[in-house]
Amino acid sequence: MTIERLQTDIFILGSGGAGLFAALHANAANPELGITIATKGLLGKCGCTRMVQGGYNVALNPGDSIERHFMDSIEGGKWLPNQELAWTLVNKAVERVQELENELGCFFDRNPDGTLHGKAFAGQTFDRTVHKGDLTGIEIINRLMEQIWARPSIHKLEEHRAVALIKARDGASIAGVLLLDIRTGTFRFVQAKAVLLATGGGPTMYRYHTPSGDKSMDGLAMALRAGLTLRDMEMVQFHPTGLLAGSDTRMTGTVLEEGLRGAGGYLLNGAMHRFMGDYDTKLERATRDIVSRGIYAEMKAGRTTPNGGVYIQMSHLGPAIVAKKFKGMVDRCRDCGFDLAGGLVEVVPTAHYFMGGVVCAADTTTELPGLFVAGEDAGGVHGANRLGGNGVADSTVFGGIAGDVMPGWIVANPGFRAPNEDVLAAETERALLPFQKPQGDLNRLREALLDAMWDNVGVVRDADGLASGLVKIDAIEAELLTVGVGDVDRAFNMTWQDWLNLRSLCESSRVIALAAIRRENSRGAHFRTDFPAPGDFLTSRFTVARQVDGLIAVAEEPVRFTHIEPGQTLLNTELTVETELTVE
Ligand SMILES: Cc1cc2nc3c(=O)[nH]c(=O)nc-3n(C[C@H](O)[C@H](O)[C@H](O)COP(=O)(O)OP(=O)(O)OC[C@H]3O[C@@H](n4cnc5c(N)ncnc54)[C@H](O)[C@@H]3O)c2cc1C
């Protein structure tokens, strides 16, 4: 098998907020460096940063403070976040939003006095989510892309899929990445001095899910095979309000943003009862995990809408106001035949964000020298729950940090490293496996995985369900390895891409199930009916998973409370300005 060879100083996998920020910062640090971005889709058109609707959390306005933002993030994460990462997030978010506006030209919505407008987002003690209407991600990615296109020295490999992280011959550092050019079916090995993993997680193995179709947990599957440690893998965030538009449309599962509940939207069950009061005193403004479980309980009890979910109602806030404030959402619902402003829209919890990821330090370094990680591929920033608005802050903050740090790392660790050719050959063969098998029913296997994860490893879990989910995942992957893709032409062979997606999803699903079995308590996004209590926060532990000799080993490590311990409050967290629920 021929593998084309390329070289670049810095190699960035993924073109979301993390990848693009890294490229710009690395270029600013040293314009002489060779920087290459590879992305599975089209630059600026793929990934989830573009899909960000609600906004970006930042403590900028009077009355708020970074300490309050930090406390909200730690308490929302149920004391599991790596506090150094969370502290870096809330501090750097201030600088990053100013950079987005003043250097990149983003224009976020403002209050009459000229300050940035902050939306109310669930689980937060201050309205700090800055936004551009409800299409914030498009504003951010478009401005980033303008800057990337203005720098022709940044090389772009579009529709290139990373297949494997390849270590150096001595195994002590990373040597580069094996890529598959989706357009031609050609394999390329990109040798790099520093590599950034920023493929954006993407829990698309659930029946209902929000992330873009190009995301299939490839980054975490590759990291696992390269021997890296993953943490918090049981922590899958379900957004409570995924659109439920029937089984025959890909729009089902896409998210209706948090601001709808923040602005005062009601959730009603099939009997038109506003049920969230039965589950939490904060009603619809409770955190995502609580609202998702409330909806799931209504579904399990059969109190559902015609398509099996619940309703969201906004009309009591005034249809004209809703149409103005949530234009993108209203248009999206209208496209699917629903009137969000004046009527009722069916919704269902939908897998939205992956809190788990590669263990890393606040400077984005990992345990494998030369490999950096940022954005949704990184673990530990959010612990058991990500606050709405902290996701895009995470990817832009840590992407920028990676771009600042990698040029210096290259100076300290100069030169390219020779790859382990045996692993390179084995990974290429692994990707080509389906061409040696008879064609089978890939779609049936994908549907089986979606159901197994939703039914057994989803919003509500228990030991028996998880064990049976694990058996199903193993069986699905075993069958996948016997199923071929039929067409021998490798150029734009989307069945082959689906096969590879499904393999990554099976590998990461197994780790999610095993970590969920290991965590015998309920924290944030992880809820077990057989262990409903959260456990003692002071002795909090997080799960770590590694692949050893082809098998996954899950262990636990103690959380280090480097800034604040459970029961303590940071100075400067007093609320000095009352927050209000307003719909202007
Ligand atoms: C519908 C929706 C709404 C959201 N709204 C908000 C919000 O309001 N506020 C908020 O804070 N967060 C929100 N989020 C979460 C937010 O989008 C993510 O946290 C963040 O954008 C992730 O950025 P990233 O750079 O890590 O990944 P992404 O932006 O997802 O980029 C990942 C990139 O990696 C590429 N890639 C994937 N696999 C490979 C591979 N094998 N090889 C090469 N490239 C690959 C993809 O094509 C893509 O370019 C939302 C998410 C969704 C899905």
XYZ file of C-alpha atoms and ligand atoms in Angstrom:
637
model
C 0.000 0.000 0.000
C 1.453 3.361 -1.023
C 1.413 6.033 1.629
C 2.228 9.567 0.522
C 4.487 11.507 2.889
C 4.228 15.164 3.912
C 5.978 17.266 6.536
C 4.792 20.238 8.568
C 6.012 21.876 11.758
C 2.599 22.029 13.422
C -0.235 19.740 12.430
C -3.754 20.567 13.569
C -6.549 17.999 13.398
C -9.950 19.677 13.180
C -11.187 23.070 12.016
C -13.595 23.998 14.810
C -13.016 26.801 17.294
C -10.095 24.916 18.849
C -8.298 24.078 15.604
C -8.710 27.491 13.975
C -7.698 29.440 17.061
C -4.629 27.233 17.425
C -3.617 27.908 13.813
C -3.975 31.681 14.176
C -2.105 31.855 17.476
C 0.719 29.597 16.273
C 1.013 31.716 13.125
C 1.129 34.891 15.218
C 3.796 33.397 17.493
C 6.014 32.484 14.542
C 4.898 33.269 10.970
C 7.807 31.204 9.622
C 6.384 27.939 10.943
C 4.786 25.456 8.586
C 1.227 25.032 9.885
C -1.239 22.564 8.377
C -4.894 22.025 9.291
C -6.565 18.756 8.298
C -10.298 18.440 8.601
C -12.807 15.715 7.848
C -15.241 18.154 6.266
C -14.898 21.485 4.490
C -13.048 24.229 6.301
C -15.469 26.492 8.113
C -18.446 24.327 7.187
C -18.033 21.372 9.532
C -17.841 20.612 13.230
C -20.001 21.991 16.029
C -18.497 25.418 16.691
C -20.361 26.630 13.649
C -23.563 25.218 15.171
C -23.276 27.152 18.450
C -26.569 28.874 18.953
C -26.886 30.156 22.491
C -23.585 31.816 23.176
C -20.314 32.150 25.048
C -19.888 32.376 28.831
C -17.688 35.182 30.034
C -17.584 37.187 33.265
C -17.302 40.693 31.842
C -20.240 42.683 33.089
C -20.446 44.633 36.377
C -21.705 42.472 39.203
C -20.239 39.289 37.763
C -16.738 37.975 38.461
C -14.462 35.242 37.189
C -14.720 33.684 40.649
C -18.508 33.400 40.256
C -18.066 31.902 36.792
C -15.547 29.460 38.281
C -17.851 28.471 41.164
C -20.769 27.932 38.774
C -18.553 25.720 36.590
C -17.239 23.686 39.511
C -20.634 23.265 41.151
C -22.233 22.490 37.788
C -19.495 19.901 37.219
C -20.329 18.345 40.628
C -16.805 18.897 41.946
C -15.238 16.643 39.339
C -13.564 19.241 37.053
C -9.807 19.596 36.993
C -9.745 22.944 38.773
C -6.639 24.185 36.958
C -8.401 23.689 33.627
C -11.635 25.299 34.844
C -9.738 28.240 36.329
C -7.859 28.754 33.071
C -11.148 28.606 31.165
C -12.908 31.341 33.141
C -9.885 33.640 33.239
C -8.893 33.336 29.586
C -12.498 33.571 28.361
C -12.391 37.306 29.149
C -9.301 37.820 26.999
C -10.655 35.571 24.244
C -13.993 37.384 23.896
C -12.129 40.693 23.650
C -9.883 39.132 21.014
C -12.923 37.833 19.122
C -14.456 41.299 19.043
C -11.452 43.598 18.798
C -9.047 41.571 16.666
C -11.233 39.188 14.681
C -14.219 41.470 14.156
C -17.015 39.469 15.786
C -19.910 41.626 16.795
C -21.943 40.324 19.710
C -25.319 41.718 20.806
C -25.139 44.723 23.154
C -27.191 46.402 25.853
C -28.408 49.975 25.278
C -25.417 51.249 27.301
C -22.980 49.523 24.930
C -21.956 46.689 27.239
C -22.185 43.122 25.969
C -25.599 41.565 26.457
C -25.544 38.410 28.587
C -28.260 35.793 28.179
C -29.677 33.711 31.010
C -28.420 30.142 30.723
C -29.486 27.320 33.011
C -27.384 26.439 36.047
C -25.661 29.828 36.240
C -25.980 32.533 38.882
C -25.430 35.386 36.421
C -26.660 36.147 32.899
C -23.163 35.933 31.336
C -23.743 34.187 28.005
C -22.746 36.654 25.289
C -24.139 35.962 21.854
C -25.001 37.053 18.354
C -28.745 36.434 18.390
C -29.108 32.668 18.426
C -26.511 32.106 15.677
C -23.360 32.830 17.666
C -21.229 30.046 16.177
C -21.662 31.232 12.600
C -20.392 34.678 13.623
C -17.345 33.181 15.349
C -16.418 30.672 12.637
C -16.954 33.121 9.761
C -14.639 35.688 11.339
C -12.041 33.005 12.137
C -12.218 31.705 8.577
C -11.630 35.163 7.113
C -8.403 35.312 9.076
C -7.373 31.799 8.056
C -7.981 32.483 4.336
C -6.021 35.728 4.700
C -2.969 33.651 5.667
C -2.106 31.493 2.654
C 0.907 30.132 4.511
C -1.488 28.066 6.653
C -1.948 24.872 4.619
C -5.352 23.247 4.433
C -6.202 19.592 3.885
C -9.970 19.478 3.509
C -11.926 16.216 3.480
C -8.954 14.494 5.045
C -9.761 12.067 7.784
C -7.238 11.367 10.545
C -7.055 7.612 10.953
C -4.307 7.054 13.531
C -1.856 8.917 15.759
C 1.561 7.458 14.969
C 4.250 7.416 17.619
C 7.973 7.703 16.977
C 10.015 4.544 16.585
C 11.057 4.608 20.249
C 7.449 5.173 21.365
C 8.481 8.170 23.468
C 6.753 10.912 21.475
C 4.406 11.457 18.551
C 5.855 11.372 15.035
C 2.788 12.316 13.015
C -0.659 11.277 11.859
C -1.973 8.817 9.294
C -4.630 10.468 7.127
C -7.079 9.275 4.566
C -7.884 11.653 1.708
C -11.627 11.098 1.458
C -11.721 12.551 -2.072
C -9.306 10.030 -3.574
C -8.995 7.239 -1.020
C -5.253 7.897 -0.800
C -3.386 7.441 2.488
C -1.034 10.219 3.612
C 1.364 10.253 6.534
C 1.922 13.771 7.850
C 5.098 13.947 9.880
C 4.969 16.821 12.361
C 7.002 18.236 15.201
C 3.831 19.024 17.173
C 0.293 17.709 16.674
C -2.938 19.190 18.051
C -5.881 16.844 18.503
C -9.009 18.974 18.115
C -11.533 16.700 16.407
C -14.311 17.724 18.769
C -15.517 14.476 20.403
C -19.091 14.040 19.191
C -21.384 11.530 20.937
C -23.256 10.578 17.764
C -23.766 6.981 18.945
C -27.116 7.822 20.584
C -30.572 7.494 18.982
C -31.055 11.253 19.421
C -27.966 13.436 19.039
C -27.045 17.001 18.119
C -23.423 17.084 16.843
C -22.558 17.491 13.195
C -22.498 14.322 11.095
C -18.740 14.531 10.505
C -18.050 13.848 14.176
C -17.773 10.241 15.341
C -15.417 10.313 18.320
C -12.465 9.566 16.022
C -10.058 11.619 18.126
C -10.758 9.709 21.312
C -10.691 6.345 19.553
C -7.289 7.241 18.041
C -5.977 8.472 21.404
C -7.082 5.263 23.075
C -5.275 3.121 20.503
C -2.155 5.280 20.930
C -2.170 4.404 24.651
C -3.304 7.772 26.014
C -5.362 8.078 29.179
C -8.963 9.239 28.852
C -10.959 10.589 31.787
C -14.641 11.120 32.706
C -15.710 8.879 29.835
C -19.074 8.127 31.479
C -20.018 11.818 31.250
C -22.233 12.335 28.202
C -24.305 15.482 28.294
C -27.872 15.241 27.087
C -29.477 18.498 26.033
C -33.091 18.406 27.200
C -34.655 19.925 24.124
C -33.764 18.151 20.914
C -36.295 18.682 18.157
C -38.567 15.652 17.723
C -39.766 15.843 14.158
C -40.412 12.147 13.470
C -38.134 9.259 12.541
C -37.787 10.100 8.847
C -35.817 13.342 9.177
C -32.238 14.071 10.195
C -33.600 17.200 11.905
C -34.796 15.010 14.765
C -32.343 15.403 17.614
C -31.055 18.830 16.553
C -30.996 21.168 19.478
C -33.436 23.897 20.443
C -31.224 26.136 22.472
C -31.030 26.597 26.213
C -32.002 30.273 25.983
C -35.586 29.164 25.291
C -35.878 27.754 28.805
C -33.714 30.545 30.191
C -36.103 33.119 28.732
C -39.080 31.462 30.426
C -40.208 28.646 28.110
C -42.426 25.926 29.612
C -42.114 22.173 29.232
C -45.460 20.366 29.075
C -46.125 16.638 28.929
C -48.630 14.940 26.637
C -51.406 15.758 29.131
C -50.403 19.472 28.940
C -49.110 19.421 32.538
C -46.091 21.683 33.264
C -44.151 18.859 34.904
C -40.683 20.232 35.824
C -42.020 21.336 39.233
C -42.358 17.622 40.033
C -38.574 17.234 39.655
C -36.792 20.454 40.683
C -37.554 23.779 42.306
C -35.753 25.616 39.498
C -38.338 24.206 37.065
C -37.216 24.546 33.421
C -34.091 26.509 34.487
C -32.610 23.525 36.318
C -29.361 22.187 34.816
C -29.459 20.112 31.641
C -29.048 16.771 33.418
C -32.005 17.378 35.728
C -34.307 18.595 32.973
C -33.268 15.686 30.717
C -34.071 13.188 33.456
C -37.418 14.893 34.113
C -38.352 14.559 30.436
C -37.037 10.983 30.307
C -39.184 10.076 33.343
C -42.281 11.506 31.640
C -41.432 9.480 28.531
C -40.950 6.287 30.544
C -44.300 6.914 32.273
C -45.959 7.232 28.871
C -47.103 10.829 29.360
C -45.867 11.779 25.925
C -46.685 13.739 22.782
C -47.633 11.950 19.530
C -43.982 11.290 18.592
C -43.028 10.137 22.090
C -41.471 13.263 23.659
C -42.787 16.344 25.483
C -43.706 19.858 24.332
C -41.853 23.142 24.674
C -44.129 26.179 24.767
C -42.957 29.777 24.235
C -46.196 31.451 23.119
C -47.039 32.804 26.610
C -44.012 35.154 26.237
C -45.589 36.732 23.164
C -45.141 35.231 19.671
C -43.700 38.439 18.184
C -41.090 38.729 20.931
C -40.115 35.058 20.581
C -39.876 35.368 16.786
C -37.532 38.358 17.147
C -35.380 36.987 19.935
C -35.056 33.417 18.641
C -35.202 33.920 14.893
C -32.927 30.986 14.042
C -34.861 28.579 16.244
C -38.238 29.775 14.981
C -37.093 29.396 11.343
C -35.683 25.931 11.981
C -38.913 24.764 13.606
C -40.998 26.276 10.788
C -38.906 24.321 8.257
C -40.009 21.163 10.070
C -43.656 22.238 10.237
C -43.698 23.540 13.841
C -44.680 26.973 15.146
C -42.235 27.690 17.991
C -43.328 31.292 18.491
C -47.066 30.686 18.711
C -47.632 26.956 19.168
C -46.106 23.832 20.640
C -42.974 21.981 19.523
C -42.179 18.360 20.413
C -38.803 17.819 22.063
C -36.731 14.946 23.454
C -33.376 14.736 25.338
C -30.558 14.498 22.828
C -26.867 13.571 23.235
C -25.116 16.884 22.887
C -21.653 17.132 24.317
C -18.909 14.857 25.573
C -17.319 15.927 28.848
C -14.846 13.029 28.779
C -11.604 13.213 26.846
C -7.843 13.029 26.798
C -6.100 13.835 30.094
C -4.157 17.060 29.678
C -2.626 19.990 31.529
C -3.817 23.601 31.388
C -1.186 24.314 28.715
C -2.838 21.582 26.534
C 0.120 19.187 26.773
C -0.664 15.470 27.111
C 1.307 12.526 28.457
C 2.602 11.882 24.906
C 5.295 14.482 24.170
C 4.499 16.456 21.027
C 0.757 15.730 21.224
C -1.507 18.547 22.413
C -5.261 18.479 22.874
C -7.943 21.184 22.954
C -11.712 21.593 22.762
C -14.175 18.765 23.102
C -11.442 16.110 22.701
C -9.885 17.237 26.010
C -11.126 15.841 29.319
C -11.446 17.401 32.742
C -12.564 20.970 32.055
C -16.224 20.346 32.845
C -16.285 17.299 35.130
C -19.776 15.820 35.349
C -21.597 18.589 33.510
C -20.751 21.358 31.076
C -22.574 24.620 31.578
C -24.284 25.873 28.447
C -21.944 28.539 27.020
C -18.779 26.943 28.433
C -18.266 24.727 25.338
C -17.282 27.322 22.787
C -15.370 29.171 25.508
C -13.441 25.938 26.092
C -12.565 25.340 22.443
C -11.487 28.934 21.722
C -9.603 29.402 25.010
C -7.646 26.150 24.871
C -7.212 26.205 21.079
C -5.545 29.598 21.479
C -3.375 28.303 24.313
C -2.255 25.332 22.183
C -1.315 27.779 19.410
C 0.704 29.826 21.901
C 2.471 26.815 23.398
C 3.314 24.593 20.399
C 5.830 26.964 18.738
C 7.861 27.123 21.956
C 7.676 23.356 22.383
C 9.128 22.914 18.904
C 12.046 25.176 19.735
C 12.774 23.131 22.861
C 12.266 19.819 21.035
C 13.547 20.446 17.501
C 13.434 18.103 14.553
C 11.122 15.523 13.055
C 10.920 12.063 14.562
C 10.852 8.896 12.466
C 7.522 7.052 12.715
C 7.035 3.473 13.783
C 6.585 2.001 10.300
C 5.047 -1.237 11.608
C 2.241 0.681 13.313
C 1.789 2.839 10.221
C 1.372 -0.254 8.040
C -0.903 -1.973 10.571
C -3.165 1.083 10.888
C -3.440 1.343 7.104
C -4.440 -2.326 6.873
C -6.911 -1.832 9.700
C -8.642 0.975 7.805
C -8.784 -1.144 4.646
C -10.312 -4.170 6.386
C -13.855 -3.724 4.999
C -12.567 -4.087 1.424
C -11.695 -7.708 2.238
C -15.188 -8.591 3.486
C -18.473 -9.334 1.742
C -20.939 -6.452 1.683
C -23.344 -6.358 4.615
C -26.033 -4.205 6.186
C -24.090 -1.357 7.771
C -27.229 0.663 8.403
C -28.763 -2.079 10.556
C -25.607 -2.138 12.693
C -25.632 1.642 13.126
C -29.314 1.572 14.126
C -28.529 -1.201 16.622
C -25.766 0.898 18.194
C -28.013 3.988 18.398
C -30.637 1.935 20.254
C -28.178 0.113 22.518
C -26.624 3.379 23.699
C -29.960 5.185 24.111
C -31.646 2.288 25.948
C -28.748 1.001 28.074
C -26.060 3.691 28.401
C -28.201 6.816 28.177
C -29.942 9.384 30.355
C -30.727 6.917 33.170
C -28.491 3.921 33.853
C -28.169 0.862 36.107
C -25.802 -2.094 36.428
C -27.967 -4.587 34.534
C -28.692 -2.178 31.689
C -25.030 -1.195 31.351
C -23.894 -4.831 31.338
C -26.410 -5.658 28.641
C -25.383 -2.527 26.700
C -21.786 -3.719 26.788
C -22.763 -7.135 25.389
C -24.655 -5.400 22.573
C -21.724 -3.073 21.743
C -19.321 -6.040 21.599
C -21.684 -7.953 19.323
C -22.198 -4.967 17.022
C -18.464 -4.373 16.668
C -17.766 -8.081 16.132
C -20.333 -8.146 13.309
C -18.957 -4.886 11.883
C -15.580 -6.565 11.428
C -17.231 -9.151 9.152
C -19.087 -6.586 7.052
C -17.612 -5.105 3.897
C -18.411 -1.933 2.016
C -19.089 -3.475 -1.376
C -17.753 -0.861 -3.753
C -14.045 -1.326 -4.419
C -13.560 2.289 -5.536
C -12.013 4.133 -2.618
C -12.586 7.678 -3.939
C -15.449 9.394 -2.088
C -16.594 6.019 -0.818
C -19.027 7.214 1.833
C -19.987 3.673 2.858
C -16.351 3.154 3.777
C -16.394 6.407 5.750
C -19.554 5.237 7.535
C -17.831 1.964 8.351
C -14.867 3.831 9.853
C -17.224 6.143 11.771
C -19.064 3.180 13.204
C -15.844 1.533 14.308
C -14.754 4.677 16.189
C -18.211 4.921 17.747
C -18.128 1.275 18.867
C -14.687 1.715 20.418
C -15.676 4.835 22.333
C -19.122 3.468 23.282
C -17.438 0.540 25.004
C -15.319 2.905 27.125
C -18.401 4.986 28.019
C -20.233 1.860 29.206
C -17.231 0.569 31.190
C -16.651 3.944 32.878
C -20.381 4.152 33.666
C -20.209 0.723 35.294
C -17.204 1.848 37.320
C -18.853 5.014 38.688
C -21.143 3.725 41.430
C -22.770 7.052 42.246
C -24.761 9.704 40.410
C -23.102 12.948 39.443
C -24.300 15.450 36.870
C -24.831 13.777 33.535
C -24.237 10.294 34.940
C -27.309 8.998 36.788
C -27.694 5.452 38.084
C -30.958 4.297 39.620
C -29.016 1.673 41.626
C -26.656 4.351 43.030
C -28.753 7.548 43.028
C -26.678 9.443 45.652
C -23.790 11.668 44.524
C -21.367 10.335 47.170
C -19.084 12.426 49.337
C -17.838 15.462 47.385
C -14.724 15.815 49.556
C -13.474 12.402 48.456
C -14.538 12.846 44.808
C -12.806 10.609 42.286
C -12.777 10.700 38.503
C -12.536 7.709 36.192
C -9.553 7.095 33.935
C -9.527 4.602 31.065
C -6.610 3.140 29.159
C -6.244 0.477 26.519
C -3.716 -2.122 27.621
C -2.997 -5.105 25.344
C -6.215 -4.463 23.463
C -8.356 -4.421 26.613
C -9.831 -1.364 28.340
C -8.853 -0.867 31.980
C -10.879 1.663 33.981
C -9.589 3.003 37.307
C -10.275 6.008 39.533
C -8.122 8.889 40.696
C -8.826 11.459 43.421
C -9.880 14.968 42.393
C -7.338 17.557 43.548
C -9.089 20.621 44.946
C -6.363 23.075 43.969
C -8.544 26.224 44.205
C -11.574 25.404 46.298
C -12.878 22.519 48.404
C -16.497 21.424 48.686
C -18.121 23.545 51.388
C -15.907 26.579 50.719
C -16.759 29.702 48.733
C -14.267 31.865 46.878
C -13.978 35.554 47.691
C -15.555 37.889 45.160
C -18.538 35.626 44.449
C -21.152 37.846 46.118
C -23.966 38.785 43.800
C -23.912 42.564 43.503
C -26.359 42.919 40.618
C -29.659 41.053 40.642
C -30.214 38.898 37.581
C -33.628 38.974 36.013
C -35.482 36.853 33.554
C -36.182 39.312 30.823
C -37.360 38.948 27.288
C -36.758 42.161 25.465
C -26.171 22.282 17.952
C -25.116 22.680 18.929
C -25.248 23.860 19.624
C -24.279 24.252 20.528
N -24.439 25.435 21.196
C -23.496 25.821 22.071
C -23.616 27.071 22.758
O -24.584 27.809 22.579
N -22.622 27.434 23.597
C -21.525 26.638 23.822
O -20.671 27.017 24.599
N -21.386 25.454 23.180
C -22.336 25.026 22.324
N -22.183 23.837 21.678
C -20.970 23.048 21.925
C -19.825 23.598 21.078
O -20.227 23.579 19.737
C -18.585 22.755 21.245
O -18.290 22.696 22.599
C -17.374 23.349 20.535
O -17.755 24.012 19.375
C -16.386 22.274 20.185
O -15.329 22.867 19.457
P -14.161 21.962 18.898
O -13.245 22.861 18.161
O -13.614 21.104 19.958
O -14.874 20.957 17.870
P -15.746 21.250 16.517
O -16.086 22.672 16.357
O -16.836 20.279 16.546
O -14.706 20.864 15.390
C -14.239 19.544 15.215
C -13.499 19.471 13.907
O -12.811 18.226 13.819
C -13.040 17.644 12.539
N -12.852 16.197 12.636
C -13.617 15.283 13.273
N -13.082 14.052 13.118
C -11.953 14.208 12.371
C -10.992 13.320 11.860
N -11.046 12.000 12.075
N -9.987 13.828 11.106
C -9.893 15.159 10.826
N -10.797 16.053 11.303
C -11.809 15.573 12.058
C -14.439 18.078 12.199
O -14.711 17.943 10.820
C -14.411 19.530 12.676
O -13.762 20.324 11.713
C -23.159 23.425 20.770
C -23.035 22.225 20.074
C -24.003 21.846 19.165
C -23.855 20.546 18.449
